[in-house]
PDB file of C-alpha atoms in Angstrom:
ATOM      1  CA  UNK N 255      14.286  19.433 -18.705  1.00  0.00           C
ATOM      2  CA  UNK N 256      15.135  20.457 -15.164  1.00  0.00           C
ATOM      3  CA  UNK N 257      16.600  17.097 -14.078  1.00  0.00           C
ATOM      4  CA  UNK N 258      18.867  16.924 -17.131  1.00  0.00           C
ATOM      5  CA  UNK N 259      20.104  20.475 -16.588  1.00  0.00           C
ATOM      6  CA  UNK N 260      20.637  19.952 -12.846  1.00  0.00           C
ATOM      7  CA  UNK N 261      22.646  16.778 -13.457  1.00  0.00           C
ATOM      8  CA  UNK N 262      24.772  18.421 -16.144  1.00  0.00           C
ATOM      9  CA  UNK N 263      25.444  21.505 -14.036  1.00  0.00           C
ATOM     10  CA  UNK N 264      26.250  19.457 -10.921  1.00  0.00           C
ATOM     11  CA  UNK N 265      28.826  17.308 -12.733  1.00  0.00           C
ATOM     12  CA  UNK N 266      30.382  20.262 -14.551  1.00  0.00           C
ATOM     13  CA  UNK N 267      30.641  22.454 -11.463  1.00  0.00           C
ATOM     14  CA  UNK N 268      32.035  19.598  -9.381  1.00  0.00           C
ATOM     15  CA  UNK N 269      34.913  19.222 -11.835  1.00  0.00           C
ATOM     16  CA  UNK N 270      35.322  22.991 -12.047  1.00  0.00           C
ATOM     17  CA  UNK N 271      35.285  23.326  -8.264  1.00  0.00           C
ATOM     18  CA  UNK N 272      37.816  20.510  -7.906  1.00  0.00           C
ATOM     19  CA  UNK N 273      40.090  22.395 -10.290  1.00  0.00           C
ATOM     20  CA  UNK N 274      39.717  25.557  -8.206  1.00  0.00           C
ATOM     21  CA  UNK N 275      40.428  23.607  -5.015  1.00  0.00           C
ATOM     22  CA  UNK N 276      43.634  22.237  -6.514  1.00  0.00           C
ATOM     23  CA  UNK N 277      44.556  25.765  -7.602  1.00  0.00           C
ATOM     24  CA  UNK N 278      43.956  27.110  -4.075  1.00  0.00           C
ATOM     25  CA  UNK N 279      45.847  24.230  -2.487  1.00  0.00           C
ATOM     26  CA  UNK N 280      48.895  24.755  -4.715  1.00  0.00           C
ATOM     27  CA  UNK N 281      48.887  28.473  -3.865  1.00  0.00           C
ATOM     28  CA  UNK N 282      48.712  27.679  -0.138  1.00  0.00           C
ATOM     29  CA  UNK N 283      51.560  25.194  -0.448  1.00  0.00           C
ATOM     30  CA  UNK N 284      53.709  27.689  -2.357  1.00  0.00           C
ATOM     31  CA  UNK N 285      53.175  30.311   0.335  1.00  0.00           C
ATOM     32  CA  UNK N 286      53.933  27.765   3.049  1.00  0.00           C
ATOM     33  CA  UNK N 287      57.217  26.649   1.512  1.00  0.00           C
ATOM     34  CA  UNK N 288      58.325  30.099   0.352  1.00  0.00           C
ATOM     35  CA  UNK N 289      58.442  31.117   4.009  1.00  0.00           C
ATOM     36  CA  UNK N 290      60.452  28.031   4.936  1.00  0.00           C
ATOM     37  CA  UNK N 291      62.920  27.678   2.083  1.00  0.00           C
ATOM     38  CA  UNK N 292      66.445  27.636   3.465  1.00  0.00           C
ATOM     39  CA  UNK N 293      69.857  27.322   1.913  1.00  0.00           C
ATOM     40  CA  UNK N 294      72.072  24.916   3.846  1.00  0.00           C
ATOM     41  CA  UNK N 295      75.848  25.309   3.784  1.00  0.00           C
ATOM     42  CA  UNK N 296      77.642  22.113   4.862  1.00  0.00           C
ATOM     43  CA  UNK N 297      81.139  22.500   6.236  1.00  0.00           C
ATOM     44  CA  UNK N 298      84.079  20.198   5.554  1.00  0.00           C
ATOM     45  CA  UNK N 299      84.919  17.466   8.056  1.00  0.00           C
ATOM     46  CA  UNK N 300      87.784  15.008   8.343  1.00  0.00           C
ATOM     47  CA  UNK N 301      85.711  12.358   6.568  1.00  0.00           C
ATOM     48  CA  UNK N 302      84.127  14.510   3.849  1.00  0.00           C
ATOM     49  CA  UNK N 303      84.504  12.651   0.519  1.00  0.00           C
ATOM     50  CA  UNK N 304      84.598  15.706  -1.751  1.00  0.00           C
ATOM     51  CA  UNK N 305      87.981  16.557  -3.319  1.00  0.00           C
ATOM     52  CA  UNK N 306      88.038  20.116  -1.938  1.00  0.00           C
ATOM     53  CA  UNK N 307      87.614  18.872   1.635  1.00  0.00           C
ATOM     54  CA  UNK N 308      90.126  16.061   1.217  1.00  0.00           C
ATOM     55  CA  UNK N 309      92.631  18.580  -0.093  1.00  0.00           C
ATOM     56  CA  UNK N 310      92.106  21.333   2.485  1.00  0.00           C
ATOM     57  CA  UNK N 311      90.937  19.329   5.493  1.00  0.00           C
ATOM     58  CA  UNK N 312      88.193  20.097   7.989  1.00  0.00           C
ATOM     59  CA  UNK N 313      86.798  23.602   8.317  1.00  0.00           C
ATOM     60  CA  UNK N 314      88.603  25.779  10.830  1.00  0.00           C
ATOM     61  CA  UNK N 315      87.328  28.530  13.100  1.00  0.00           C
ATOM     62  CA  UNK N 316      88.797  31.052  10.661  1.00  0.00           C
ATOM     63  CA  UNK N 317      86.826  29.466   7.811  1.00  0.00           C
ATOM     64  CA  UNK N 318      83.598  29.751   9.794  1.00  0.00           C
ATOM     65  CA  UNK N 319      84.298  33.354  10.758  1.00  0.00           C
ATOM     66  CA  UNK N 320      84.993  34.220   7.121  1.00  0.00           C
ATOM     67  CA  UNK N 321      81.779  32.543   5.990  1.00  0.00           C
ATOM     68  CA  UNK N 322      79.728  34.315   8.656  1.00  0.00           C
ATOM     69  CA  UNK N 323      81.198  37.639   7.570  1.00  0.00           C
ATOM     70  CA  UNK N 324      80.178  36.875   3.987  1.00  0.00           C
ATOM     71  CA  UNK N 325      76.633  35.980   5.040  1.00  0.00           C
ATOM     72  CA  UNK N 326      76.320  39.082   7.207  1.00  0.00           C
ATOM     73  CA  UNK N 327      77.322  41.206   4.237  1.00  0.00           C
ATOM     74  CA  UNK N 328      74.635  39.864   1.920  1.00  0.00           C
ATOM     75  CA  UNK N 329      71.388  41.852   1.803  1.00  0.00           C
ATOM     76  CA  UNK N 330      69.640  38.759   0.442  1.00  0.00           C
ATOM     77  CA  UNK N 331      70.211  36.911   3.740  1.00  0.00           C
ATOM     78  CA  UNK N 332      67.529  37.455   6.368  1.00  0.00           C
ATOM     79  CA  UNK N 333      69.186  35.340   9.067  1.00  0.00           C
ATOM     80  CA  UNK N 334      71.310  32.258   9.568  1.00  0.00           C
ATOM     81  CA  UNK N 335      71.959  29.686  12.280  1.00  0.00           C
ATOM     82  CA  UNK N 336      74.989  27.529  12.903  1.00  0.00           C
ATOM     83  CA  UNK N 337      74.358  23.891  13.846  1.00  0.00           C
ATOM     84  CA  UNK N 338      77.036  21.522  15.050  1.00  0.00           C
ATOM     85  CA  UNK N 339      76.984  17.921  13.862  1.00  0.00           C
ATOM     86  CA  UNK N 340      75.276  16.860  17.103  1.00  0.00           C
ATOM     87  CA  UNK N 341      72.662  19.606  16.803  1.00  0.00           C
ATOM     88  CA  UNK N 342      72.067  18.806  13.128  1.00  0.00           C
ATOM     89  CA  UNK N 343      71.555  15.124  13.953  1.00  0.00           C
ATOM     90  CA  UNK N 344      69.101  15.967  16.751  1.00  0.00           C
ATOM     91  CA  UNK N 345      67.231  18.363  14.466  1.00  0.00           C
ATOM     92  CA  UNK N 346      66.972  15.592  11.877  1.00  0.00           C
ATOM     93  CA  UNK N 347      65.517  13.246  14.471  1.00  0.00           C
ATOM     94  CA  UNK N 348      63.022  15.869  15.636  1.00  0.00           C
ATOM     95  CA  UNK N 349      61.887  16.639  12.095  1.00  0.00           C
ATOM     96  CA  UNK N 350      61.219  13.011  11.245  1.00  0.00           C
ATOM     97  CA  UNK N 351      59.616  12.206  14.589  1.00  0.00           C
ATOM     98  CA  UNK N 352      57.479   9.113  14.294  1.00  0.00           C
ATOM     99  CA  UNK N 353      56.683   9.606  10.600  1.00  0.00           C
ATOM    100  CA  UNK N 354      59.718   7.587   9.449  1.00  0.00           C
ATOM    101  CA  UNK N 355      61.300   5.776  12.372  1.00  0.00           C
ATOM    102  CA  UNK N 356      63.356   3.466  10.139  1.00  0.00           C
ATOM    103  CA  UNK N 357      65.141   6.382   8.480  1.00  0.00           C
ATOM    104  CA  UNK N 358      65.585   8.170  11.800  1.00  0.00           C
ATOM    105  CA  UNK N 359      67.153   5.075  13.376  1.00  0.00           C
ATOM    106  CA  UNK N 360      69.468   4.570  10.392  1.00  0.00           C
ATOM    107  CA  UNK N 361      71.009   8.037  10.753  1.00  0.00           C
ATOM    108  CA  UNK N 362      74.004   8.177  13.061  1.00  0.00           C
ATOM    109  CA  UNK N 363      75.376  11.187  14.877  1.00  0.00           C
ATOM    110  CA  UNK N 364      78.088  12.647  12.681  1.00  0.00           C
ATOM    111  CA  UNK N 365      76.428  11.672   9.401  1.00  0.00           C
ATOM    112  CA  UNK N 366      75.293  15.276   9.038  1.00  0.00           C
ATOM    113  CA  UNK N 367      78.252  17.691   9.261  1.00  0.00           C
ATOM    114  CA  UNK N 368      78.314  21.115  10.854  1.00  0.00           C
ATOM    115  CA  UNK N 369      76.218  23.440   8.750  1.00  0.00           C
ATOM    116  CA  UNK N 370      74.657  26.855   8.425  1.00  0.00           C
ATOM    117  CA  UNK N 371      70.908  27.186   7.839  1.00  0.00           C
ATOM    118  CA  UNK N 372      70.435  30.374   5.836  1.00  0.00           C
ATOM    119  CA  UNK N 373      67.019  32.052   5.644  1.00  0.00           C
ATOM    120  CA  UNK N 374      66.610  34.270   2.585  1.00  0.00           C
ATOM    121  CA  UNK N 375      64.719  37.546   2.328  1.00  0.00           C
ATOM    122  CA  UNK N 376      63.232  36.259  -0.932  1.00  0.00           C
ATOM    123  CA  UNK N 377      63.401  32.677  -2.260  1.00  0.00           C
ATOM    124  CA  UNK N 378      64.311  34.015  -5.712  1.00  0.00           C
ATOM    125  CA  UNK N 379      67.680  35.175  -4.308  1.00  0.00           C
ATOM    126  CA  UNK N 380      68.982  31.694  -3.592  1.00  0.00           C
ATOM    127  CA  UNK N 381      71.268  31.661  -6.658  1.00  0.00           C
ATOM    128  CA  UNK N 382      72.945  34.895  -5.541  1.00  0.00           C
ATOM    129  CA  UNK N 383      73.618  33.573  -2.045  1.00  0.00           C
ATOM    130  CA  UNK N 384      74.675  30.171  -3.310  1.00  0.00           C
ATOM    131  CA  UNK N 385      77.239  31.663  -5.680  1.00  0.00           C
ATOM    132  CA  UNK N 386      78.587  33.866  -2.882  1.00  0.00           C
ATOM    133  CA  UNK N 387      79.310  31.003  -0.468  1.00  0.00           C
ATOM    134  CA  UNK N 388      79.973  28.061  -2.757  1.00  0.00           C
ATOM    135  CA  UNK N 389      83.676  27.342  -2.977  1.00  0.00           C
ATOM    136  CA  UNK N 390      84.514  29.416   0.108  1.00  0.00           C
ATOM    137  CA  UNK N 391      87.249  28.004   2.388  1.00  0.00           C
ATOM    138  CA  UNK N 392      85.900  25.229   4.583  1.00  0.00           C
ATOM    139  CA  UNK N 393      82.653  24.844   2.611  1.00  0.00           C
ATOM    140  CA  UNK N 394      81.860  21.322   1.452  1.00  0.00           C
ATOM    141  CA  UNK N 395      78.536  21.581  -0.371  1.00  0.00           C
ATOM    142  CA  UNK N 396      75.606  23.950  -0.610  1.00  0.00           C
ATOM    143  CA  UNK N 397      72.091  22.604  -0.923  1.00  0.00           C
ATOM    144  CA  UNK N 398      68.829  24.472  -1.208  1.00  0.00           C
ATOM    145  CA  UNK N 399      65.209  23.447  -1.038  1.00  0.00           C
ATOM    146  CA  UNK N 400      64.243  25.591  -4.013  1.00  0.00           C
ATOM    147  CA  UNK N 401      65.535  23.249  -6.718  1.00  0.00           C
ATOM    148  CA  UNK N 402      63.723  20.251  -5.275  1.00  0.00           C
ATOM    149  CA  UNK N 403      60.516  22.189  -4.686  1.00  0.00           C
ATOM    150  CA  UNK N 404      60.504  23.663  -8.191  1.00  0.00           C
ATOM    151  CA  UNK N 405      60.256  20.162  -9.653  1.00  0.00           C
ATOM    152  CA  UNK N 406      57.510  19.304  -7.196  1.00  0.00           C
ATOM    153  CA  UNK N 407      55.559  22.481  -7.927  1.00  0.00           C
ATOM    154  CA  UNK N 408      56.085  21.970 -11.654  1.00  0.00           C
ATOM    155  CA  UNK N 409      54.199  18.697 -11.333  1.00  0.00           C
ATOM    156  CA  UNK N 410      51.468  20.341  -9.257  1.00  0.00           C
ATOM    157  CA  UNK N 411      51.136  23.200 -11.745  1.00  0.00           C
ATOM    158  CA  UNK N 412      50.693  20.659 -14.526  1.00  0.00           C
ATOM    159  CA  UNK N 413      47.969  18.884 -12.574  1.00  0.00           C
ATOM    160  CA  UNK N 414      46.320  22.216 -11.800  1.00  0.00           C
ATOM    161  CA  UNK N 415      46.338  23.250 -15.461  1.00  0.00           C
ATOM    162  CA  UNK N 416      44.954  19.879 -16.526  1.00  0.00           C
ATOM    163  CA  UNK N 417      42.157  20.115 -13.952  1.00  0.00           C
ATOM    164  CA  UNK N 418      41.178  23.638 -15.050  1.00  0.00           C
ATOM    165  CA  UNK N 419      41.291  22.733 -18.760  1.00  0.00           C
ATOM    166  CA  UNK N 420      39.116  19.686 -18.120  1.00  0.00           C
ATOM    167  CA  UNK N 421      36.707  21.830 -16.110  1.00  0.00           C
ATOM    168  CA  UNK N 422      36.567  24.426 -18.895  1.00  0.00           C
ATOM    169  CA  UNK N 423      35.832  21.781 -21.516  1.00  0.00           C
ATOM    170  CA  UNK N 424      33.143  20.317 -19.279  1.00  0.00           C
ATOM    171  CA  UNK N 425      31.532  23.747 -18.798  1.00  0.00           C
ATOM    172  CA  UNK N 426      31.518  24.326 -22.563  1.00  0.00           C
ATOM    173  CA  UNK N 427      29.916  20.927 -23.111  1.00  0.00           C
ATOM    174  CA  UNK N 428      27.414  21.718 -20.361  1.00  0.00           C
ATOM    175  CA  UNK N 429      26.471  24.995 -22.061  1.00  0.00           C
ATOM    176  CA  UNK N 430      25.792  23.160 -25.327  1.00  0.00           C
ATOM    177  CA  UNK N 431      23.720  20.491 -23.583  1.00  0.00           C
ATOM    178  CA  UNK N 432      21.769  23.077 -21.599  1.00  0.00           C
ATOM    179  CA  UNK N 433      21.096  25.046 -24.778  1.00  0.00           C
ATOM    180  CA  UNK N 434      19.815  21.950 -26.544  1.00  0.00           C
ATOM    181  CA  UNK N 435      17.635  21.045 -23.553  1.00  0.00           C
ATOM    182  CA  UNK N 436      16.166  24.557 -23.413  1.00  0.00           C
ATOM    183  CA  UNK N 437      15.470  24.405 -27.138  1.00  0.00           C
ATOM    184  CA  UNK N 438      13.565  21.141 -26.732  1.00  0.00           C
ATOM    185  CA  UNK N 439      11.641  22.608 -23.803  1.00  0.00           C
ATOM    186  CA  UNK N 440      10.708  25.668 -25.838  1.00  0.00           C
ATOM    187  CA  UNK N 441       9.623  23.481 -28.739  1.00  0.00           C
ATOM    188  CA  UNK N 442       7.387  21.401 -26.474  1.00  0.00           C
ATOM    189  CA  UNK N 443       5.727  24.621 -25.278  1.00  0.00           C
ATOM    190  CA  UNK N 444       5.438  26.249 -28.670  1.00  0.00           C
ATOM    191  CA  UNK N 445       1.635  26.355 -28.456  1.00  0.00           C
ATOM    192  CA  UNK N 446       1.739  28.247 -25.149  1.00  0.00           C
ATOM    193  CA  UNK N 447       4.336  30.717 -26.406  1.00  0.00           C
ATOM    194  CA  UNK N 448       2.322  31.176 -29.600  1.00  0.00           C
ATOM    195  CA  UNK N 449      -0.791  32.076 -27.612  1.00  0.00           C
ATOM    196  CA  UNK N 450       1.236  34.482 -25.484  1.00  0.00           C
ATOM    197  CA  UNK N 451       2.402  36.215 -28.656  1.00  0.00           C
ATOM    198  CA  UNK N 452      -1.161  36.505 -29.937  1.00  0.00           C
ATOM    199  CA  UNK N 453      -2.370  38.188 -26.749  1.00  0.00           C
ATOM    200  CA  UNK N 454       0.478  40.702 -26.923  1.00  0.00           C
ATOM    201  CA  UNK N 455       2.835  39.382 -24.256  1.00  0.00           C
ATOM    202  CA  UNK N 456       6.205  41.108 -24.241  1.00  0.00           C
ATOM    203  CA  UNK N 457       9.360  39.332 -25.308  1.00  0.00           C
ATOM    204  CA  UNK N 458      10.714  39.343 -21.765  1.00  0.00           C
ATOM    205  CA  UNK N 459       7.451  37.934 -20.379  1.00  0.00           C
ATOM    206  CA  UNK N 460       7.649  35.013 -22.818  1.00  0.00           C
ATOM    207  CA  UNK N 461      11.258  34.318 -21.924  1.00  0.00           C
ATOM    208  CA  UNK N 462      10.868  34.742 -18.163  1.00  0.00           C
ATOM    209  CA  UNK N 463       9.557  31.223 -17.281  1.00  0.00           C
ATOM    210  CA  UNK N 464      12.440  29.601 -19.151  1.00  0.00           C
ATOM    211  CA  UNK N 465      14.985  31.920 -17.568  1.00  0.00           C
ATOM    212  CA  UNK N 466      13.642  31.282 -14.069  1.00  0.00           C
ATOM    213  CA  UNK N 467      13.585  27.550 -14.658  1.00  0.00           C
ATOM    214  CA  UNK N 468      17.173  27.665 -15.874  1.00  0.00           C
ATOM    215  CA  UNK N 469      18.300  29.811 -12.927  1.00  0.00           C
ATOM    216  CA  UNK N 470      16.646  27.487 -10.390  1.00  0.00           C
ATOM    217  CA  UNK N 471      18.150  24.436 -12.093  1.00  0.00           C
ATOM    218  CA  UNK N 472      21.565  26.106 -12.038  1.00  0.00           C
ATOM    219  CA  UNK N 473      21.201  26.970  -8.350  1.00  0.00           C
ATOM    220  CA  UNK N 474      20.200  23.424  -7.409  1.00  0.00           C
ATOM    221  CA  UNK N 475      23.015  22.013  -9.532  1.00  0.00           C
ATOM    222  CA  UNK N 476      25.418  24.384  -7.795  1.00  0.00           C
ATOM    223  CA  UNK N 477      24.205  23.248  -4.368  1.00  0.00           C
ATOM    224  CA  UNK N 478      24.729  19.607  -5.300  1.00  0.00           C
ATOM    225  CA  UNK N 479      28.174  20.419  -6.679  1.00  0.00           C
ATOM    226  CA  UNK N 480      28.993  22.251  -3.437  1.00  0.00           C
ATOM    227  CA  UNK N 481      28.363  19.052  -1.504  1.00  0.00           C
ATOM    228  CA  UNK N 482      30.765  17.151  -3.742  1.00  0.00           C
ATOM    229  CA  UNK N 483      33.329  19.967  -3.461  1.00  0.00           C
ATOM    230  CA  UNK N 484      33.186  19.829   0.346  1.00  0.00           C
ATOM    231  CA  UNK N 485      33.549  16.043   0.185  1.00  0.00           C
ATOM    232  CA  UNK N 486      36.583  16.451  -2.083  1.00  0.00           C
ATOM    233  CA  UNK N 487      38.139  18.921   0.347  1.00  0.00           C
ATOM    234  CA  UNK N 488      37.737  16.674   3.384  1.00  0.00           C
ATOM    235  CA  UNK N 489      38.685  13.396   1.695  1.00  0.00           C
ATOM    236  CA  UNK N 490      41.143  13.752  -1.182  1.00  0.00           C
ATOM    237  CA  UNK N 491      42.932  16.949  -0.115  1.00  0.00           C
ATOM    238  CA  UNK N 492      43.044  15.866   3.528  1.00  0.00           C
ATOM    239  CA  UNK N 493      44.693  12.623   2.438  1.00  0.00           C
ATOM    240  CA  UNK N 494      47.268  14.587   0.427  1.00  0.00           C
ATOM    241  CA  UNK N 495      48.034  16.741   3.468  1.00  0.00           C
ATOM    242  CA  UNK N 496      48.558  13.597   5.556  1.00  0.00           C
ATOM    243  CA  UNK N 497      50.923  12.156   2.961  1.00  0.00           C
ATOM    244  CA  UNK N 498      53.173  15.205   2.929  1.00  0.00           C
ATOM    245  CA  UNK N 499      53.165  15.696   6.711  1.00  0.00           C
ATOM    246  CA  UNK N 500      52.868  19.483   6.865  1.00  0.00           C
ATOM    247  CA  UNK N 501      50.235  21.912   7.948  1.00  0.00           C
ATOM    248  CA  UNK N 502      48.937  23.552   4.786  1.00  0.00           C
ATOM    249  CA  UNK N 503      45.272  22.749   5.232  1.00  0.00           C
ATOM    250  CA  UNK N 504      42.971  24.659   2.919  1.00  0.00           C
ATOM    251  CA  UNK N 505      41.130  27.168   5.083  1.00  0.00           C
ATOM    252  CA  UNK N 506      37.387  27.683   5.346  1.00  0.00           C
ATOM    253  CA  UNK N 507      37.731  30.985   3.487  1.00  0.00           C
ATOM    254  CA  UNK N 508      39.218  29.286   0.427  1.00  0.00           C
ATOM    255  CA  UNK N 509      36.553  26.585   0.522  1.00  0.00           C
ATOM    256  CA  UNK N 510      33.725  29.142   0.753  1.00  0.00           C
ATOM    257  CA  UNK N 511      35.293  31.085  -2.132  1.00  0.00           C
ATOM    258  CA  UNK N 512      35.274  27.996  -4.365  1.00  0.00           C
ATOM    259  CA  UNK N 513      31.689  27.129  -3.379  1.00  0.00           C
ATOM    260  CA  UNK N 514      30.509  30.700  -3.971  1.00  0.00           C
ATOM    261  CA  UNK N 515      32.153  30.928  -7.382  1.00  0.00           C
ATOM    262  CA  UNK N 516      30.723  27.541  -8.390  1.00  0.00           C
ATOM    263  CA  UNK N 517      27.156  28.419  -7.362  1.00  0.00           C
ATOM    264  CA  UNK N 518      27.220  31.833  -9.048  1.00  0.00           C
ATOM    265  CA  UNK N 519      28.687  30.271 -12.172  1.00  0.00           C
ATOM    266  CA  UNK N 520      25.957  27.623 -12.189  1.00  0.00           C
ATOM    267  CA  UNK N 521      23.177  30.230 -12.106  1.00  0.00           C
ATOM    268  CA  UNK N 522      24.869  32.437 -14.710  1.00  0.00           C
ATOM    269  CA  UNK N 523      25.654  29.505 -16.989  1.00  0.00           C
ATOM    270  CA  UNK N 524      22.041  28.339 -17.092  1.00  0.00           C
ATOM    271  CA  UNK N 525      20.511  31.822 -17.273  1.00  0.00           C
ATOM    272  CA  UNK N 526      22.774  33.176 -20.013  1.00  0.00           C
ATOM    273  CA  UNK N 527      22.585  29.966 -22.041  1.00  0.00           C
ATOM    274  CA  UNK N 528      18.787  29.997 -21.745  1.00  0.00           C
ATOM    275  CA  UNK N 529      18.602  33.652 -22.791  1.00  0.00           C
ATOM    276  CA  UNK N 530      20.813  33.208 -25.862  1.00  0.00           C
ATOM    277  CA  UNK N 531      19.085  29.989 -26.899  1.00  0.00           C
ATOM    278  CA  UNK N 532      15.602  31.489 -26.591  1.00  0.00           C
ATOM    279  CA  UNK N 533      16.529  34.612 -28.541  1.00  0.00           C
ATOM    280  CA  UNK N 534      17.642  32.464 -31.431  1.00  0.00           C
ATOM    281  CA  UNK N 535      14.933  29.823 -31.227  1.00  0.00           C
ATOM    282  CA  UNK N 536      11.960  32.092 -30.600  1.00  0.00           C
ATOM    283  CA  UNK N 537      13.412  34.854 -32.798  1.00  0.00           C
ATOM    284  CA  UNK N 538      12.471  37.563 -30.328  1.00  0.00           C
TER     285      UNK N 538
END
């Protein structure tokens, strides 16, 4: 009985823990990007292809002063920086570094126009700020990270939900399998439990060996699952972090939280399932 229960619990909790890890990772990534979301206001140049820039020409000093006054008057704006075309090109090179040398080499100075990098007090305010500056004299286009990231996080949220649903289904299946295994174990020991009844053993005393066996099996299964969870953290999630080239590593605190929840759940799952199964099977 114990080996079957341990195996079932280990597999179920590994999937459950992986779902929790994905959930924690998505939360960390959201926090990381929420602090870095900027709204970029690109100014018109002599070669800007948009109709408004071709009609009005390159942005003037008056246009920039007017835009800065607008930004200073918005409570939703935490800060902003003005970058010349040369500074914007250098910043682009620095951001890419050695991660994409081909793209960095393809970009020429002047490809990125003068722009304002606007930091918001709250990422949810980007529509308000965008509407305030879009169409202002000298403004070419306004881009923000939020729209791109929302699509990205929508995909991650879908994966997170799928992982948690799969883990929940697996836990439910594990509970049924554990209950059936406990029932078979109780049936194989029916003579012993019958003798215990005859000598006046209490209901709890009869149940106790099964409950302890289930709790130990759940604990061992949780320990095995913890090993797989740690392996998942330092293989799959580390690879994802390398792909996206940003520092949002899942901390030790989050990992210990997932391991702790998984181990406690393993013990509770086996103990409660054993208790309910025995009450019904032994009719005590």
